[in-house]
Short mmCIF file of C-alpha atoms in Angstrom, two decimals:
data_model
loop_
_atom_site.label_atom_id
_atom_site.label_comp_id
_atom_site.label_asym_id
_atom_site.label_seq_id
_atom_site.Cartn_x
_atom_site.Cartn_y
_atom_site.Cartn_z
CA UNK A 22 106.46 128.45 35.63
CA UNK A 23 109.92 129.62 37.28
CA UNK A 24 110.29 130.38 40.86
CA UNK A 25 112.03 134.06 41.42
CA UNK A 26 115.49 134.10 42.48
CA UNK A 27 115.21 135.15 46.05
CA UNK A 28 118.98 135.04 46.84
CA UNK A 29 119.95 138.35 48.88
CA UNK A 30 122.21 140.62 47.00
CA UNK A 31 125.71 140.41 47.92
CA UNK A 32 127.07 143.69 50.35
CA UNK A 33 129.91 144.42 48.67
CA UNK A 34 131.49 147.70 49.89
CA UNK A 35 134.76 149.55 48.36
CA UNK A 36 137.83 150.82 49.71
CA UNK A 37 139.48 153.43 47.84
CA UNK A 38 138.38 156.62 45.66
CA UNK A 39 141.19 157.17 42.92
CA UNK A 40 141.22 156.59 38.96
CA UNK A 41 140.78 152.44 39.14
CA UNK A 42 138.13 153.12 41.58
CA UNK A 43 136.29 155.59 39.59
CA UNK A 44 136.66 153.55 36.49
CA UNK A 45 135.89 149.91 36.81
CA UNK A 46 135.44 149.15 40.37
CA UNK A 47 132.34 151.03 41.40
CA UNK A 48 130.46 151.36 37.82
CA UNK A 49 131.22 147.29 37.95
CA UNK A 50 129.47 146.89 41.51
CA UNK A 51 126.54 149.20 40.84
CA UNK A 52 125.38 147.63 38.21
CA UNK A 53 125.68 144.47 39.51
CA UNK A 54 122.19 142.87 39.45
CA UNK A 55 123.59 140.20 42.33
CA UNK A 56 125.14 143.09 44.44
CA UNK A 57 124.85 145.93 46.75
CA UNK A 58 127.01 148.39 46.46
CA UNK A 59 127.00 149.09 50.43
CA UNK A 60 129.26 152.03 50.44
CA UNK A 61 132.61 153.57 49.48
CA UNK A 62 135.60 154.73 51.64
CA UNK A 63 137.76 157.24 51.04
CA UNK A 64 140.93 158.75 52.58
CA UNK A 65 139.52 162.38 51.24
CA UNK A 66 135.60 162.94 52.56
CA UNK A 67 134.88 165.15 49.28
CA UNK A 68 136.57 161.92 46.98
CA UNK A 69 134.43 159.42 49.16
CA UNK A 70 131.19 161.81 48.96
CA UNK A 71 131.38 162.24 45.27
CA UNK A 72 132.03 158.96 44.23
CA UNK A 73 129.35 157.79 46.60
CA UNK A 74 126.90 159.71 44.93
CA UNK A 75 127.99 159.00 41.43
CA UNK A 76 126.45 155.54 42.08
CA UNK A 77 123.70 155.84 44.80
CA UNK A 78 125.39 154.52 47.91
CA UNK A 79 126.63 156.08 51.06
CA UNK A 80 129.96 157.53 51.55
CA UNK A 81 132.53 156.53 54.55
CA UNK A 82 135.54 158.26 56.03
CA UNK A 83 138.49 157.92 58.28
CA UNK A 84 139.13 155.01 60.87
CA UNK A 85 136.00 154.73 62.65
CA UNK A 86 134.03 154.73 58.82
CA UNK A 87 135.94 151.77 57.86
CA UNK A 88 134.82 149.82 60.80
CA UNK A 89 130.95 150.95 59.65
CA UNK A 90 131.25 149.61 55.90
CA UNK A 91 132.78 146.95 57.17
CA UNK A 92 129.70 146.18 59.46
CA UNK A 93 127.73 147.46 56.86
CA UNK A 94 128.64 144.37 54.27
CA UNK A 95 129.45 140.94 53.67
CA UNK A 96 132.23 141.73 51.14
CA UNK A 97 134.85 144.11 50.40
CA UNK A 98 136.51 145.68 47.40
CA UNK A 99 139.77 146.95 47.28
CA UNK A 100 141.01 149.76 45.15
CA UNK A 101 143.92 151.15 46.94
CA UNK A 102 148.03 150.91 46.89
CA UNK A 103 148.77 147.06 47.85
CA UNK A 104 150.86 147.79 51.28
CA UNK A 105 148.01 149.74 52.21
CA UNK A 106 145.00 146.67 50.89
CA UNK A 107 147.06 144.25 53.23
CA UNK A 108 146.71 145.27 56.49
CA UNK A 109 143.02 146.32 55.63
CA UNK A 110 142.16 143.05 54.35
CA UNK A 111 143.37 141.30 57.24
CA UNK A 112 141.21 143.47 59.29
CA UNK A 113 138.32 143.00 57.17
CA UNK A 114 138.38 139.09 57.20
CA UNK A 115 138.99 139.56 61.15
CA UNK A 116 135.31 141.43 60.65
CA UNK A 117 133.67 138.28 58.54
CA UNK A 118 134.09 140.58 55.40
CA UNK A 119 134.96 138.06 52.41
CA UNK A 120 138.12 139.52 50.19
CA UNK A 121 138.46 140.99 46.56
CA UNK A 122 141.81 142.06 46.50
CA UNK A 123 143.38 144.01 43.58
CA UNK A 124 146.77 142.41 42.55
CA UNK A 125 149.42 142.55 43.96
CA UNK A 126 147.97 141.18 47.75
CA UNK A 127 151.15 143.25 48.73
CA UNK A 128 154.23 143.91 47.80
CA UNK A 129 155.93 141.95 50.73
CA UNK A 130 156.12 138.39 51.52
CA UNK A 131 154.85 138.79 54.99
CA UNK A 132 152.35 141.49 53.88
CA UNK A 133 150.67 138.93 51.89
CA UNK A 134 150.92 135.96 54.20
CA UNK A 135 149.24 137.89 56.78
CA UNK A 136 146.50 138.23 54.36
CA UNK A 137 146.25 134.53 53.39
CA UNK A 138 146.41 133.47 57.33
CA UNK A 139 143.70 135.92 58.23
CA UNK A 140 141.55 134.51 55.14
CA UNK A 141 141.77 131.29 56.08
CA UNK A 142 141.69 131.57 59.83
CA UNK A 143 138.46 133.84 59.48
CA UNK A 144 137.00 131.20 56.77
CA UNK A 145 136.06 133.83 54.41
CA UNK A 146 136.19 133.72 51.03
CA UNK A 147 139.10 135.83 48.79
CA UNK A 148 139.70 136.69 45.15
CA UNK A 149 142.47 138.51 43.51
CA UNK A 150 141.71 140.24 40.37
CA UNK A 151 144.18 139.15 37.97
CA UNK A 152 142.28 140.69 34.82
CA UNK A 153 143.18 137.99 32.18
CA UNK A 154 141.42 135.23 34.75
CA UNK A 155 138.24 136.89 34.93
CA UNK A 156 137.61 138.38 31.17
CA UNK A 157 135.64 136.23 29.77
CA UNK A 158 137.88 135.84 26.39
CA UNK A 159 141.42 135.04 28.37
CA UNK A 160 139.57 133.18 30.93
CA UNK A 161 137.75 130.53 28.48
CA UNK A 162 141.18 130.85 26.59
CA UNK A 163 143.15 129.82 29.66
CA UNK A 164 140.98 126.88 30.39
CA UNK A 165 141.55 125.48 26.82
CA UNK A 166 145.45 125.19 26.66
CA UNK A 167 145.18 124.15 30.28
CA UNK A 168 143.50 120.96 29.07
CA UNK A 169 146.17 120.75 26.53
CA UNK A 170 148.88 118.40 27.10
CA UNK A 171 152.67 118.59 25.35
CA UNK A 172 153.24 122.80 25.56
CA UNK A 173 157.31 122.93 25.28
CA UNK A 174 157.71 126.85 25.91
CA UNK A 175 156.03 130.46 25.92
CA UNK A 176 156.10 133.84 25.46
CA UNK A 177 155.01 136.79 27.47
CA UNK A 178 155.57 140.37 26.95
CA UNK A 179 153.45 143.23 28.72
CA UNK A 180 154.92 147.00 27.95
CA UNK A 181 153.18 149.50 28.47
CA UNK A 182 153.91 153.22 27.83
CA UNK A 183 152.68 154.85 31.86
CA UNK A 184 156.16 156.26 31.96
CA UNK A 185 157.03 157.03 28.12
CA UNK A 186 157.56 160.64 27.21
CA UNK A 187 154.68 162.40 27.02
CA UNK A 188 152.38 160.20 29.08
CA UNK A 189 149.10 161.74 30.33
CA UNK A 190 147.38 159.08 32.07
CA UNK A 191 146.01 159.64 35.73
CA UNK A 192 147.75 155.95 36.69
CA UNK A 193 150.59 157.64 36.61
CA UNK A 194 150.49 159.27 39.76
CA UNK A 195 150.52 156.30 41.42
CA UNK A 196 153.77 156.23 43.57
CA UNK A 197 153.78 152.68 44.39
CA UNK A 198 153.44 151.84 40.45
CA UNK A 199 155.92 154.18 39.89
CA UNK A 200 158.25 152.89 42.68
CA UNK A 201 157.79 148.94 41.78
CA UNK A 202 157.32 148.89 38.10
CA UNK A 203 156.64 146.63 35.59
CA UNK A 204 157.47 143.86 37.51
CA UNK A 205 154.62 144.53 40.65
CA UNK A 206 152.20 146.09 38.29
CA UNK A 207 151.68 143.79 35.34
CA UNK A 208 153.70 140.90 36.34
CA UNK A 209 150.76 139.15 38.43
CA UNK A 210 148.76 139.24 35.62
CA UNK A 211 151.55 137.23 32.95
CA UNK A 212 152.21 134.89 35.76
CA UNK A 213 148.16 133.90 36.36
CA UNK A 214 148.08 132.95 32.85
CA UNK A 215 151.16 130.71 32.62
CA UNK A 216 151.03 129.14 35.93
CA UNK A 217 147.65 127.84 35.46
CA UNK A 218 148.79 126.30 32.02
CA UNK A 219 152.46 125.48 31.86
CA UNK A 220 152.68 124.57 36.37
CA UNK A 221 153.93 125.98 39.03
CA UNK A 222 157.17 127.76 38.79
CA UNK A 223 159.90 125.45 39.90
CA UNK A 224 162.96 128.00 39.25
CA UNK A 225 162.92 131.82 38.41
CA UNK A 226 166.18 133.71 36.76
CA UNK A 227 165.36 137.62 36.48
CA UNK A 228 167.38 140.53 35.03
CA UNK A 229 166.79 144.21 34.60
CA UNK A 230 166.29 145.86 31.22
CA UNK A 231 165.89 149.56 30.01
CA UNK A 232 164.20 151.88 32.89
CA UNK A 233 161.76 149.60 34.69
CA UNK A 234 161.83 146.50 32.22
CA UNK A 235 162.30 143.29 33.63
CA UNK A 236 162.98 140.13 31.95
CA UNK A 237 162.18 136.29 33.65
CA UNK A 238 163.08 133.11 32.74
CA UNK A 239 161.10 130.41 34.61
CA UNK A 240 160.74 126.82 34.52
CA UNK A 241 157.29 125.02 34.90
CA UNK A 242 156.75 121.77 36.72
CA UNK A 243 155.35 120.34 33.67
CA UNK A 244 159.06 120.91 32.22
CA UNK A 245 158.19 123.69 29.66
CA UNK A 246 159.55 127.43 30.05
CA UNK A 247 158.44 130.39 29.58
CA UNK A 248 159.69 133.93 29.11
CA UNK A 249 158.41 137.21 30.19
CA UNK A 250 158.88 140.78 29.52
CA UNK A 251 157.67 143.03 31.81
CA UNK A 252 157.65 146.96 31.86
CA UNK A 253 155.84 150.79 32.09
CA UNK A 254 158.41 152.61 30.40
CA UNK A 255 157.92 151.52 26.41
CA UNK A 256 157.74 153.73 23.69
CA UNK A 257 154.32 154.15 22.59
CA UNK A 258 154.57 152.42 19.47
CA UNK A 259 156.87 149.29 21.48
CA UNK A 260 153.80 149.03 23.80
CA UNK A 261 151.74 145.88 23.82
CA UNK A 262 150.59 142.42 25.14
CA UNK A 263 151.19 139.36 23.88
CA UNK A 264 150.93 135.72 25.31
CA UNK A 265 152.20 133.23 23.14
CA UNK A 266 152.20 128.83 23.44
CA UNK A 267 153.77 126.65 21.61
CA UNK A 268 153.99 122.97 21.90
CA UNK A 269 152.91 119.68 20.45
CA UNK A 270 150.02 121.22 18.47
CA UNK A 271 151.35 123.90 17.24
CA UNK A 272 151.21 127.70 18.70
CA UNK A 273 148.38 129.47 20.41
CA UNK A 274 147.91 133.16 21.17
CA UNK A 275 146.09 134.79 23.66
CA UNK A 276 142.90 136.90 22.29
CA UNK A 277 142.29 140.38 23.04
CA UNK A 278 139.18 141.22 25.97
CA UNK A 279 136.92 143.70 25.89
CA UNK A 280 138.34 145.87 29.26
CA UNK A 281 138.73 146.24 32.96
CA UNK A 282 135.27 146.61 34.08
CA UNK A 283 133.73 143.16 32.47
CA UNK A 284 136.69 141.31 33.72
CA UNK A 285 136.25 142.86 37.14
CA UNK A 286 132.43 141.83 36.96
CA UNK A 287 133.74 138.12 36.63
CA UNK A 288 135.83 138.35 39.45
CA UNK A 289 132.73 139.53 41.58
CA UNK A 290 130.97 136.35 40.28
CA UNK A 291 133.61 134.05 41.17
CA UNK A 292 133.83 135.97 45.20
CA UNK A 293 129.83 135.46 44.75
CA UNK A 294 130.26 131.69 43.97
CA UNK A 295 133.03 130.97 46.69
CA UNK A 296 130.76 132.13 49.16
CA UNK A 297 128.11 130.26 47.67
CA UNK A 298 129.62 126.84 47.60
CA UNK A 299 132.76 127.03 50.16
CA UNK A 300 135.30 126.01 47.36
CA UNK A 301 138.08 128.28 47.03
CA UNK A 302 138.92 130.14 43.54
CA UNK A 303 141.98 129.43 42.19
CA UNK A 304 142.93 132.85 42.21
CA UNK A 305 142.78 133.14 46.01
CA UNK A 306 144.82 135.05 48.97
CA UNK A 307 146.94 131.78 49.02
CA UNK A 308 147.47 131.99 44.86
CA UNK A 309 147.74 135.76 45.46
CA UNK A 310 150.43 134.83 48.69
CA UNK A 311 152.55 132.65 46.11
CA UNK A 312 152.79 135.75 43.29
CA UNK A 313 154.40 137.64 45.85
CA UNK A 314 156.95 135.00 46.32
CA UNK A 315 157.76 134.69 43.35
CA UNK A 316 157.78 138.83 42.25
CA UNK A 317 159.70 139.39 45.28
CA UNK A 318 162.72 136.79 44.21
CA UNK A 319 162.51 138.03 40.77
CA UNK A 320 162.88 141.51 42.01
CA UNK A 321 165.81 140.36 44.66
CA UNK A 322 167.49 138.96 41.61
CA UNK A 323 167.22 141.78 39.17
CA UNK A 324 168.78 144.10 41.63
CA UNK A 325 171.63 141.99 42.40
CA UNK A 326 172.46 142.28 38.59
#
C-alpha cells in the first residue's frame, strides 16, 4: 500500500505574454502535475487576459497586479526582455517569490548582481533556464563527459538564421535579441555546457564575424580550450548546433533534445527541488551572475576589434 503524495503544488506565476511565453512557458506550467499555474502578467491586459484563459488561471496587469501574483505565489517565471526580468526579480525575491529566470539574468554586470544579492539575501531559491541543462538528453549528456577526465579542446557553434533573408519567425521582433545578438541570445546556453565540463573560464579572447557572429576563444581551468561560434544572422542552410569534445578517449558530440517546453519542465523540477532541499542548482542567479561577466567582456572585446 502507498501513501498519496500530499506535497502542495508549487505557485508558480509568470511574467510576460509574448511568443516564448505563449509557447513553452505557460503550456509547460499548466500541465505541470507538481504546479499551480497562479497567474500570468502582462504589460497589454487583452495579451495577459487571453493567455490567462488559454490555460485556466487568472490574468494580472500593470504595477499594482504584479505585486498581487506576486502575493499570490511562491515562485515566479520569467518570460520577458532580460533588463526588464532583473529589476523584477529582485523585487520578487524581496517578496519571498523563489526565481526562474530566462537567460540572460541581464545584460549588465550590475543588473545581474543585483539579482544574485537579492537571491541570496532573501534566501530564495533561483534557476536560470539554460535549455541544454535541463533537456533531459544534453543534461544526462553533460553529466557524462563531466565525469570524464583528460578532454584537451572543444567545439561550439550555434547559428541560427532569426535575421537571414527571408526570416518569418515572431522572435524576431524582439529588440533586445536584435540589439545584442548572437552573443546575449545563444551564448549562455554554449557556455553552460562547457563550463560545467571543461572549468571555469580562466581567459576569454573574442572577435566579431559577419553581421552579429561572434567568435571566443577561452581557456578552462582544467587547461583544455574551447571555441565558440555564436550568431542569428546565418544562412538558412549554414544554420545549426553543434557541441563537440575531444580528448583522451576520443571525441564526443552533443545529441539532439526533443524542444523548449520539456527542457523548461526540467528546469521547474530542479526550482521545485531547491526549494525542497535548500541546495542551490548549479545553474543559479550566482552561475547566471558569472555568464554575464563573462558575455559582457567578450562583447567589450569584440567591439574594440
Amino acid at each position: 500500500m502507498t501513501t498519496a503524495d500530499t506535497t502542495p503544488p508549487l505557485r508558480i506565476g509568470l511574467l510576460g505574454t509574448g511568443p516564448w511565453a505563449r509557447n513553452t512557458q505557460a503550456p509547460a506550467l499548466a500541465a505541470h502535475p507538481g504546479v499551480e499555474l497562479s497567474g500570468v502578467w502582462g504589460r497589454r491586459a487583452e495579451a495577459a487576459d487571453a493567455l490567462a484563459a488559454a490555460h485556466g488561471t487568472r490574468a494580472y496587469t500593470g504595477e499594482e497586479g504584479i505585486d498581487a501574483l506576486l502575493e499570490a505565489s511562491d515562485a515566479v517565471a520569467f518570460a520577458l526582455p532580460p533588463d526588464v526580468q532583473a529589476p523584477l526579480a529582485v523585487r520578487a525575491a524581496e517578496a519571498g517569490c523563489h526565481l526562474l529566470m530566462d537567460k540572460p539574468v541581464a545584460t549588465t554586470v550590475a543588473g545581474a548582481r543585483a539579482v544574485a544579492e537579492a537571491a541570496e539575501k532573501a534566501s530564495v531559491a533561483s534557476v536560470v533556464f539554460c535549455t541544454l541543462r535541463f533537456a533531459p538528453e544534453t543534461s544526462a549528456w553533460i553529466a557524462e563527459q563531466a565525469a570524464v577526465d583528460g578532454w584537451f579542446t572543444a567545439r561550439a557553434q550555434w547559428l541560427g538564421s532569426l535575421y537571414a533573408a527571408g526570416s518569418s519567425s515572431e522572435y524576431a521582433d524582439s529588440p533586445w535579441r536584435r540589439d545584442k545578438g548572437g552573443l546575449w541570445d545563444v551564448g549562455p546556453h554554449a557556455l553552460s555546457v562547457l563550463i560545467p565540463v571543461l572549468g571555469d573560464v580562466e581567459h576569454l579572447t573574442a572577435a566579431a564575424g559577419p553581421a552579429d557572429t561572434t567568435h571566443l576563444i577561452l581557456r578552462h581551468t582544467s587547461g583544455a580550450s574551447s571555441t565558440v561560434t555564436l550568431g542569428l544572422s546565418a544562412p538558412p542552410g549554414a544554420a545549426g548546433v553543434e557541441i563537440e569534445l575531444r580528448g583522451e578517449r576520443g571525441t564526443a558530440s552533443i545529441p539532439g533534445w526533443a524542444g523548449a517546453e520539456t527542457a523548461f519542465r526540467g528546469a521547474v523540477d530542479a526550482l521545485a527541488e531547491a526549494v525542497r532541499t535548500g541546495v542551490p542548482h548549479a545553474c543559479d542567479a550566482r552561475f547566471g551572475l558569472h555568464l554575464t561577466e563573462l558575455l559582457a567582456a567578450a562583447e567589450e572585446q569584440a567591439q574594440a576589434g
